[in-house]
Every structure is written in C-alpha cells, then in structure tokens.
XYZ file of C-alpha atoms in Angstrom:
83
model
C -61.760 17.929 79.223
C -58.802 15.741 80.585
C -59.188 15.539 84.524
C -55.522 14.811 85.252
C -55.895 11.102 85.852
C -53.171 8.601 84.451
C -53.868 7.353 80.986
C -51.306 4.716 80.313
C -52.415 3.814 76.608
C -50.440 5.979 74.364
C -52.901 5.732 71.451
C -55.750 6.934 73.992
C -53.658 9.944 74.819
C -53.065 10.768 71.204
C -56.737 10.398 70.237
C -57.774 12.695 73.214
C -55.165 15.345 72.082
C -53.541 15.653 75.402
C -49.850 16.243 76.234
C -47.704 13.243 75.483
C -44.204 14.946 75.458
C -42.736 16.910 78.250
C -40.051 17.350 80.756
C -40.812 16.169 84.289
C -38.173 18.255 85.947
C -39.279 21.615 84.518
C -42.914 20.752 84.325
C -43.159 22.030 80.685
C -45.317 19.987 78.484
C -46.710 20.548 75.009
C -49.944 19.247 73.437
C -50.138 17.001 70.615
C -50.203 18.506 67.017
C -52.467 17.074 64.539
C -52.205 17.208 60.731
C -54.950 17.095 58.246
C -54.774 13.651 56.261
C -56.444 15.489 53.200
C -54.272 18.553 52.804
C -51.279 18.428 55.271
C -52.452 21.556 57.214
C -51.177 21.187 60.899
C -53.334 22.172 63.932
C -51.181 23.460 66.577
C -52.904 23.649 70.012
C -50.597 26.583 71.082
C -51.925 28.549 68.152
C -55.414 27.108 67.830
C -57.473 28.535 65.034
C -58.738 31.847 66.250
C -60.235 32.863 62.680
C -62.584 29.995 63.296
C -63.442 30.301 66.851
C -60.752 27.966 68.513
C -58.522 29.822 71.025
C -55.006 29.340 71.419
C -54.220 26.707 74.079
C -57.100 24.474 73.030
C -56.278 20.861 72.814
C -57.431 19.047 69.560
C -59.774 16.828 71.929
C -61.683 20.104 72.878
C -61.945 21.512 69.327
C -65.719 21.452 68.536
C -66.948 18.438 66.506
C -68.213 20.544 63.792
C -64.802 22.418 63.268
C -63.234 21.725 59.779
C -59.756 22.231 58.388
C -59.319 25.846 57.571
C -57.415 24.939 54.284
C -59.585 22.339 52.766
C -62.779 21.994 54.803
C -62.104 18.311 55.910
C -63.694 17.405 59.207
C -62.092 16.813 62.386
C -62.226 12.864 61.846
C -59.653 13.480 58.860
C -56.888 14.598 61.132
C -54.130 12.426 62.708
C -51.613 12.898 65.476
C -48.186 14.205 64.326
C -45.711 11.681 65.120
C-alpha cells in the first residue's frame, strides 16, 4: 500500500494505481481508473468489484494479482490507466 511519500514519476504513480488528480485546496482526490485492453471494461476504484471480492475504495495496485476482468476474464496485466 502507498505510504504517503512523494512519487515524482507520473508513470510510476499510474502503475501503482494511486491518486494522481485532485484539488489541493479541498483535499479531494480520486484514484486512477483502469481499462481492460481486451474488452474495454473500466475498473473504478470507488466502485471496486464487490461481486469478485474487491471492496469499493480499493486502488488498482491493491487488487489481488489473481483478479481477472469480470467481463472477459483478462488478467490484471491486461489493464491500462485511463487517461
């Protein structure tokens, strides 16, 4: 899990699935969404995938390694950050 330290490399942030967009004044941030490169299904951390054991609020980096796309069965490695 992300410890709160500064990560300056944007690509590393996206690979980790941590928040990369937000408002410093309000303190509101949203975690990165990921899209399945095979079928286009979008993993939204705010929603999670409760039907498959992933609770709402789970960053993509914290999704289990054996989790698969609920739409097509593609592995976690087949997902890319939503731009």
